[in-house]
Coordinates of C-alpha atoms in Angstrom, one line a residue:
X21 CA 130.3 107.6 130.2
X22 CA 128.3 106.9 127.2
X23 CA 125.9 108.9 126.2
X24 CA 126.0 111.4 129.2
X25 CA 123.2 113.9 129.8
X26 CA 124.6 117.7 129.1
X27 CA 122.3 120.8 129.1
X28 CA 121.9 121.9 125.9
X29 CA 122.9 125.3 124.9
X30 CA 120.2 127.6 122.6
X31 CA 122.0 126.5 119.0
X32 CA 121.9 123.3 120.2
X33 CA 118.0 123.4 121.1
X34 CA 117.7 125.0 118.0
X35 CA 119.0 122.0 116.1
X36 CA 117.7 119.6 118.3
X37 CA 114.3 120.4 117.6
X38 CA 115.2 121.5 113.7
X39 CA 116.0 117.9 113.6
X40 CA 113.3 116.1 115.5
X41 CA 110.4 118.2 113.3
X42 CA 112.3 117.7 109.9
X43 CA 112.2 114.2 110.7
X44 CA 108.3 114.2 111.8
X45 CA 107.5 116.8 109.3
X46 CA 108.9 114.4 106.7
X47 CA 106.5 111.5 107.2
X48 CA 103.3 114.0 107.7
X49 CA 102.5 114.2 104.5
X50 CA 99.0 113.9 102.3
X51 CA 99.4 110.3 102.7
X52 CA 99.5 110.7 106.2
X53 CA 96.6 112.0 106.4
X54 CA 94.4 109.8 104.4
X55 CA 95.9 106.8 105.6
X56 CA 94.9 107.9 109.4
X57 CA 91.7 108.8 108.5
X58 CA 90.7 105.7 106.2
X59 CA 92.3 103.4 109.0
X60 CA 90.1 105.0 112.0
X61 CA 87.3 104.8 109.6
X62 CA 87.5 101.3 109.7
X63 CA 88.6 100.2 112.4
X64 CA 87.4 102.7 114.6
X65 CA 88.7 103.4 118.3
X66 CA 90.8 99.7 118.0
X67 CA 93.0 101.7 115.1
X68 CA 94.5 103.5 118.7
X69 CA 96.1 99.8 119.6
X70 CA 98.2 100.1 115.9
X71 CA 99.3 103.5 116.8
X72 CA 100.5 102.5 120.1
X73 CA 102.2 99.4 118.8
X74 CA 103.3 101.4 115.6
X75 CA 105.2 103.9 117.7
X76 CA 106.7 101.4 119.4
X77 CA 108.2 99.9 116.3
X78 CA 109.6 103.0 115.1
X79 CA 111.4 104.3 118.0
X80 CA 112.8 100.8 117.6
X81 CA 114.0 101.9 113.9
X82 CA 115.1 105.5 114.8
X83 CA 116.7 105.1 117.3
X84 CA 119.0 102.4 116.1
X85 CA 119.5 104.6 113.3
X86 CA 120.4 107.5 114.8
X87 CA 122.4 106.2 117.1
X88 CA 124.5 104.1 115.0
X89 CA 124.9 107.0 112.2
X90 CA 125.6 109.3 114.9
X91 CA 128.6 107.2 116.7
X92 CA 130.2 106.6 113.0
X93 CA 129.7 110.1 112.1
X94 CA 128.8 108.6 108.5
X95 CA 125.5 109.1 106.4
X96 CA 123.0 105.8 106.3
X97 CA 124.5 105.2 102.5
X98 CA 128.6 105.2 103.4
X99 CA 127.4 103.0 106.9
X100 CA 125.8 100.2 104.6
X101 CA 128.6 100.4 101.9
X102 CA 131.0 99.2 104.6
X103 CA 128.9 96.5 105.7
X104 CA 128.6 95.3 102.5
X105 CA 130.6 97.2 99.2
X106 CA 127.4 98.3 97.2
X107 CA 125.0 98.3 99.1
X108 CA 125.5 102.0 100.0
X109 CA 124.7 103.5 96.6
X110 CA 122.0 100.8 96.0
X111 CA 120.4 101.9 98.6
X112 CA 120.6 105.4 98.0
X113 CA 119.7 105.0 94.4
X114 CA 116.4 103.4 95.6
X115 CA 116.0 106.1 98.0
X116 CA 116.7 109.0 95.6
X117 CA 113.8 107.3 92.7
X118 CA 111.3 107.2 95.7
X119 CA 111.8 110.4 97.0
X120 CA 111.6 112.2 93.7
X121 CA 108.6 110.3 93.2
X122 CA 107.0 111.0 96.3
X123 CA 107.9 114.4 96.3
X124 CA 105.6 115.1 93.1
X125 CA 103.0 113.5 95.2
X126 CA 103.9 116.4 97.7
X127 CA 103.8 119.1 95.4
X128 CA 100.6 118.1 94.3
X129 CA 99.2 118.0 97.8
X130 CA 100.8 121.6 98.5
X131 CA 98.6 122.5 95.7
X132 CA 95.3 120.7 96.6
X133 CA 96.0 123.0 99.9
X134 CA 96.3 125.9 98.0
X135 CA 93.0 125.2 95.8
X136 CA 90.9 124.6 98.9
X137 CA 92.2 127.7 101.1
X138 CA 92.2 130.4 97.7
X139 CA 90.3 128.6 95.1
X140 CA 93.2 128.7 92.7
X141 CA 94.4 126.5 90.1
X142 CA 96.4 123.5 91.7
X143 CA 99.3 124.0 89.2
X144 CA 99.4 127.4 90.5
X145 CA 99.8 126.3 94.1
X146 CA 102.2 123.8 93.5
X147 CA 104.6 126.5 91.5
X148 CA 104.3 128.6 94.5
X149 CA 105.3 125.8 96.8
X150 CA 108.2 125.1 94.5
X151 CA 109.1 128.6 94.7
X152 CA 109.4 128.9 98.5
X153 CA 110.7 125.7 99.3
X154 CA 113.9 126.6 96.6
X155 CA 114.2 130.0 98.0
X156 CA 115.2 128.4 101.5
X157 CA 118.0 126.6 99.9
X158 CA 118.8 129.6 98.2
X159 CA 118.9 132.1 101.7
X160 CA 122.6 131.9 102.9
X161 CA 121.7 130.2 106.2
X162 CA 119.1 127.6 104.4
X163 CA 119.7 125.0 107.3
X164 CA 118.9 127.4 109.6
X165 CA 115.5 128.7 107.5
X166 CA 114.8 125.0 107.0
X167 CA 114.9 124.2 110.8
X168 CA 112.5 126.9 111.3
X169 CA 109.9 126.7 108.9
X170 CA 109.9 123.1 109.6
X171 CA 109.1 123.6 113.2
X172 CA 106.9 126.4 112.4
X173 CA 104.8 124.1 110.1
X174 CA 104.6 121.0 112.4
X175 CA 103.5 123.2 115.3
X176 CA 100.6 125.0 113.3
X177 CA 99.5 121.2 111.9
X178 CA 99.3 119.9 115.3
X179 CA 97.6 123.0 116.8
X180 CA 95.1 122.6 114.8
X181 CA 94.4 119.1 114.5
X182 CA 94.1 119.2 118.3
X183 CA 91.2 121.8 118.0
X184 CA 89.5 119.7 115.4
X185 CA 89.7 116.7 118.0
X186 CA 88.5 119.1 120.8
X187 CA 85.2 120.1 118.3
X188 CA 84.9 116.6 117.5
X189 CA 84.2 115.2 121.2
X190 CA 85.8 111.8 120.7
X191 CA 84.6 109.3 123.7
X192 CA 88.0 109.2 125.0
X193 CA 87.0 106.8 127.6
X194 CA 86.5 104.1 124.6
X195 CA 89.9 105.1 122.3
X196 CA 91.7 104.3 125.8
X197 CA 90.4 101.0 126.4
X198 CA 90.6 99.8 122.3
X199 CA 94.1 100.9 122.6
X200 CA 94.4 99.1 124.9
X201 CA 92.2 96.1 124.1
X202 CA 91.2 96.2 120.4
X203 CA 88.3 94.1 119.0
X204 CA 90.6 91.9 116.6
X205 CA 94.6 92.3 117.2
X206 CA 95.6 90.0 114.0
X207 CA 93.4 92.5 112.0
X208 CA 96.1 95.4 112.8
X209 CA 98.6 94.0 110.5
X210 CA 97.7 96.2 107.9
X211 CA 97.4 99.2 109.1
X212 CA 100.5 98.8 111.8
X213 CA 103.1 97.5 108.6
X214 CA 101.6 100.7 106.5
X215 CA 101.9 103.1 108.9
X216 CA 105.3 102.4 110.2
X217 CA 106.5 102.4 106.6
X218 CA 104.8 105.7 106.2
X219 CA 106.6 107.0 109.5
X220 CA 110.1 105.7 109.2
X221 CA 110.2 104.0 105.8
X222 CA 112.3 105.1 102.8
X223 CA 114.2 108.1 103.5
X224 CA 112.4 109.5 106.6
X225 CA 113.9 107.7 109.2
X226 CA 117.2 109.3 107.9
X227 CA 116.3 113.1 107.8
X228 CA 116.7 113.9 111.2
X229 CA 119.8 111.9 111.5
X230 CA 121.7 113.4 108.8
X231 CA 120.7 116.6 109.7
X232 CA 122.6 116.3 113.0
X233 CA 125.6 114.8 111.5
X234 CA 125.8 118.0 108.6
X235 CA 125.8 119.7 111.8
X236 CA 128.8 117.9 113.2
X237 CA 126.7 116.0 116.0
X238 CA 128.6 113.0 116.3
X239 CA 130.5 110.7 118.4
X240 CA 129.6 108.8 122.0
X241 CA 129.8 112.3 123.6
X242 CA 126.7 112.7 121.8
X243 CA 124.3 109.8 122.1
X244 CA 122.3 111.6 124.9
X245 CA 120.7 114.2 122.7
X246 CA 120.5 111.8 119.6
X247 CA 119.0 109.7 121.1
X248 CA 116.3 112.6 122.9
X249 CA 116.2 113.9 119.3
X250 CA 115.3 110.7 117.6
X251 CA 112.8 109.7 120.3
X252 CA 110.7 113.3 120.2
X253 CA 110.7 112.9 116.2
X254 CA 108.5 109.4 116.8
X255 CA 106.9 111.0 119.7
X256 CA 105.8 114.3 117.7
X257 CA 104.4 112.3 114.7
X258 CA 102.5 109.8 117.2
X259 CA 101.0 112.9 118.7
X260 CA 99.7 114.3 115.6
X261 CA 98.5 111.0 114.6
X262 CA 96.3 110.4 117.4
X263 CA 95.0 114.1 117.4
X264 CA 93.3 113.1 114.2
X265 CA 92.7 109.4 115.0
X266 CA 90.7 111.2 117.9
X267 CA 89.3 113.8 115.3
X268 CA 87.8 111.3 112.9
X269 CA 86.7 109.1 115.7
X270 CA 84.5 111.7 117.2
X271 CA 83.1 112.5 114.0
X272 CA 82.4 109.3 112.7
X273 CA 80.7 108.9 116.4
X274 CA 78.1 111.6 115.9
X275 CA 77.4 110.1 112.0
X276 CA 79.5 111.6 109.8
X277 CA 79.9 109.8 106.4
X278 CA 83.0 110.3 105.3
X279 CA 83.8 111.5 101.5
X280 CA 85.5 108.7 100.2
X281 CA 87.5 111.0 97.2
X282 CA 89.0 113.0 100.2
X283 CA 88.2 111.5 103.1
X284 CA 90.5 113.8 106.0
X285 CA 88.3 117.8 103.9
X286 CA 85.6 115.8 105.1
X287 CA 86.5 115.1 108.9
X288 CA 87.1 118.8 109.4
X289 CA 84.5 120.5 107.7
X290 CA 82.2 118.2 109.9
X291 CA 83.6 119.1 112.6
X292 CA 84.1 123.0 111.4
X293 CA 81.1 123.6 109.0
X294 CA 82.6 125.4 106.1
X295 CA 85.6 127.0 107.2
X296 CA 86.8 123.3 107.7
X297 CA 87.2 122.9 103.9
X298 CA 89.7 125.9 104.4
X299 CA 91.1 124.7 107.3
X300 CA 92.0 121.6 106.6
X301 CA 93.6 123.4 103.3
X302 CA 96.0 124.8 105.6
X303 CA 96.9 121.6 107.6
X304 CA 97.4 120.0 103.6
X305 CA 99.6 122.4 102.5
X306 CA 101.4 122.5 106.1
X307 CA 102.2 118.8 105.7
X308 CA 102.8 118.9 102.0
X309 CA 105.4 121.9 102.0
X310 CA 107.5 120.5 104.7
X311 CA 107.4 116.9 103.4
X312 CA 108.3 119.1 100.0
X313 CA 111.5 120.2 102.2
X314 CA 111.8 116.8 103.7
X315 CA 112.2 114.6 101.1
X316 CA 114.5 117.2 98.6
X317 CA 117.2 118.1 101.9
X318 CA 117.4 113.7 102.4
X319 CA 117.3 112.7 99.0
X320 CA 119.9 115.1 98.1
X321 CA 122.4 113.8 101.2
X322 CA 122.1 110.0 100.0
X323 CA 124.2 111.5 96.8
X324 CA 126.7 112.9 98.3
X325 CA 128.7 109.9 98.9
X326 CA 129.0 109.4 95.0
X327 CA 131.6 112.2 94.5
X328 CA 132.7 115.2 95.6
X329 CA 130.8 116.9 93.3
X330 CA 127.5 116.2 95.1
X331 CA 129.0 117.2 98.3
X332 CA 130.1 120.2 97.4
X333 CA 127.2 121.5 95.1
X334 CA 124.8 119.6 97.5
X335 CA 122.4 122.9 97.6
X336 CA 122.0 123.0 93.9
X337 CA 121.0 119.6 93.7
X338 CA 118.5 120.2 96.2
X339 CA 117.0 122.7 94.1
X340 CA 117.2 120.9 91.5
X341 CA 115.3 118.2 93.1
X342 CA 112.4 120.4 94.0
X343 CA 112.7 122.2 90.6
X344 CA 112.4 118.5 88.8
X345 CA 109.3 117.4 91.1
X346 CA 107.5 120.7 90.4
X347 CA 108.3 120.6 87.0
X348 CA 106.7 117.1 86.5
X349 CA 103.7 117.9 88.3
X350 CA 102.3 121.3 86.9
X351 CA 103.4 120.2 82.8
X352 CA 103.2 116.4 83.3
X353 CA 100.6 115.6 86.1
X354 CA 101.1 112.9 88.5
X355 CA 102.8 109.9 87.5
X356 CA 100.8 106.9 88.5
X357 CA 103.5 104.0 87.8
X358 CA 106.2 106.1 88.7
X359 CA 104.3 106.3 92.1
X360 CA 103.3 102.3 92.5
X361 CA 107.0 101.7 91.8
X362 CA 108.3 104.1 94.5
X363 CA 106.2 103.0 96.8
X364 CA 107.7 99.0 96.3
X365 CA 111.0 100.6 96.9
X366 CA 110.7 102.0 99.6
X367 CA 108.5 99.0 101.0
X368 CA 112.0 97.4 100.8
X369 CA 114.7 100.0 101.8
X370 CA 114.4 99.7 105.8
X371 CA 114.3 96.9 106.8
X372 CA 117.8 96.4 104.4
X373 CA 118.8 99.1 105.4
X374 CA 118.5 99.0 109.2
X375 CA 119.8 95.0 109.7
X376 CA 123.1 97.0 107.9
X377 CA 123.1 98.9 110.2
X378 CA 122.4 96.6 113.1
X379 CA 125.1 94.5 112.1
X380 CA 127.7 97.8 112.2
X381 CA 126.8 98.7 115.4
X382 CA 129.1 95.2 116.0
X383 CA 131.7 96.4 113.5
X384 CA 134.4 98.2 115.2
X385 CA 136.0 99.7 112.1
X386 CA 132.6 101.3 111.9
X387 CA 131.9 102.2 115.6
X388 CA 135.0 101.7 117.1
X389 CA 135.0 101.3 121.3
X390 CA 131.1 101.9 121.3
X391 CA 129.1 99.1 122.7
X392 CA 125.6 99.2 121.3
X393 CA 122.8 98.7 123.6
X394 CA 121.5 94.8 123.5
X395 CA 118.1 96.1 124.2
X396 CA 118.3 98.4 121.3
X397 CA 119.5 95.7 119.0
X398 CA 116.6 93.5 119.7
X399 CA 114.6 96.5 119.1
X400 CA 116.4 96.7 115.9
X401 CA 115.3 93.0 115.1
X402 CA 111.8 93.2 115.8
X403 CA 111.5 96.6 113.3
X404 CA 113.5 94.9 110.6
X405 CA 110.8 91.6 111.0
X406 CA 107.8 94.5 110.9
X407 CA 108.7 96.3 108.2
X408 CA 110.4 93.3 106.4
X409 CA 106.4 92.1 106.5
X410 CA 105.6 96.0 104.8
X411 CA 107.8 95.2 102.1
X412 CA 106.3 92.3 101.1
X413 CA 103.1 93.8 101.1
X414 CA 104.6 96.7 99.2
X415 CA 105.4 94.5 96.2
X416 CA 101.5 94.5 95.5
X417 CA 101.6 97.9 94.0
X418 CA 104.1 96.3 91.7
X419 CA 101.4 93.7 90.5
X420 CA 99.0 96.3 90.1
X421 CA 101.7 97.7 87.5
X422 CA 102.1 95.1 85.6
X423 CA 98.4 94.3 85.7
X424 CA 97.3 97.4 84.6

């Protein structure tokens, strides 16, 4: 039987959830947190109805993803190569430009959260954050380290976003019933194609996958805790997302007026007083240090299928990755265009990406005797549609570029 439910051993929890939070950990970045705060801000309790339909949408994705991947026992770049010859490294070149830029954009944020807990320098921060996210690579059993501190990380963000909502006193009742019925549906465009790029756009919706497959989770036999693995990654990251939909809600509800330079400091030190600053430096840092990890560890496995040298020396390259990103940011600063133009790529690499992948779940030189799902395929559809419409919208930053 496909798929068939097996109890999981203690390595195999171990991965399981190293997987699910590298994944979610991945897409809760700096951006993350802006974007959920700016979007509550205004939209208010109707900003719950994207969420829901947003998570909807991206267990769509995953799932597809990780179940195809995991039945072909072949990364997202060799799947798509075989669908159509080039595609593959395209794809992963696209992937590999965004994530580097993306993961400057990390470092950076790892050193905002560094500045607001201690007060020091932000180049300072982000060295240290490059520092300790190469020494994991470095430890002999990195994967292991990685799947730790991941978990570690997403379980202290969450913890504490859900006190922030508790100290907030969000009207509940009213986030329910927007959710359910918000004010203007057609308005949620926006905010659902941006978020769901932000949650399973680029390389994200890959991490967890080929996490599982380095770890030689393949084949039907598996499908039962791939697909558990890839659901709980959606799940964890619409969890955290409504904890702080719920936090800025209840503050904007008792009059808060949100700084608009940094709107998310703002939400908690409302809600905290002073120490919030400092808190919400450890929640920044939290998300930026595992997206840090994230983004380097998936970046990294879209080389390998250019060579053998990449697969074997795939650690170096990793560190070589975060070495590169940390290196831009503390001597060069942020790039700005580097960032517009990442951000248009990745716009477009999903929803390419995943109709390859929908189309070699029918390929049985790809997937042999398994029979995919039709209710996961039109799943599939609908997400490639969505975030077909993201990409679009992503090409803007692209006419900013050439405007400015």
């Amino acid at each position: 039987m496909q798929g068939e439910k097996q109890k999981l051993t203690a390595s195999q929890r171990r991965l399981l959830f190293g997987a699910v939070f590298l994944m979610a950990t991945s897409s809760i970045g700096p951006a993350f947190l802006t974007q959920t705060t700016v979007f509550t801000e205004q939209f208010l309790a109707s900003f719950g109805f994207a969420i829901l339909i947003s998570i909807i949408i991206d267990i769509g994705a995953q799932s597809n993803v990780w179940r195809v991947l995991s039945v072909s026992g072949k990364r997202g770049q060799d799947v798509a190569n075989e669908v159509f010859p080039g595609l593959g490294s395209f794809i992963a070149i696209l992937i590999v430009i965004g994530g580097f830029a993306f993961n400057i954009g990390n470092v950076a944020g790892a050193g905002l959260g560094f500045n607001a807990i201690f007060g020091w320098d932000v180049r300072i921060g982000a060295a240290i954050t490059g520092i300790f996210a190469i020494i994991i690579f470095l430890i002999k059993n990195g994967r292991a380290v990685m799947d730790i501190v991941t978990q570690g990380l997403g379980i202290l963000m969450i913890l504490i976003v859900l006190y922030v909502a508790i100290e907030s006193k969000p009207d509940i009742g009213e986030a329910a019933f927007r959710t359910i019925v918000p004010e203007d549906p057609l308005s949620m465009l926006l905010p659902i194609v941006t978020i769901v790029g932000g949650t399973v756009g680029g390389y994200i919706t890959f991490a967890g996958a080929h996490r599982l497959i380095e770890a030689g989770v393949t084949g039907k036999e598996n499908l039962h805790f791939v697909s558990k693995a890839a659901n709980y990654g959606i799940i964890t990251t619409g969890v955290m997302r409504t904890l702080l939909f719920l936090a800025v809600l209840g503050v904007l509800a008792q009059g808060a007026v949100l700084d608009p330079d940094n709107p998310p400091a703002s939400v908690f030190q409302f809600a905290l007083g002073d120490i919030g600053v400092k808190v919400f430096g450890v929640v920044l840092l939290a998300a930026a240090l595992s997206s840090v990890i994230g983004a380097a560890y998936t970046s990294a496995s879209f080389l390998r299928g250019f060579g053998k040298v990449f697969d074997k020396h795939n650690n170096l390259i990793i560190i070589a990755f975060i070495l590169a990103s940390t290196i831009v940011f503390v001597f060069i600063g942020r790039p700005v265009t580097l960032l517009i133009l990442a951000g248009a790529f990745n716009g477009l690499i999903l929803p390419v990406t995943l109709a390859a992948i929908l189309l070699a779940s029918r390929k049985k030189s790809i997937v042999g005797d398994y029979r995919h799902p039709t209710a996961w395929l039109i799943f599939g559809v609908i997400a490639v549609i969505v975030t077909a419409v993201a990409g679009i919208l992503s090409l803007e930053g692209l006419a900013q570029l050439w405007n400015g």
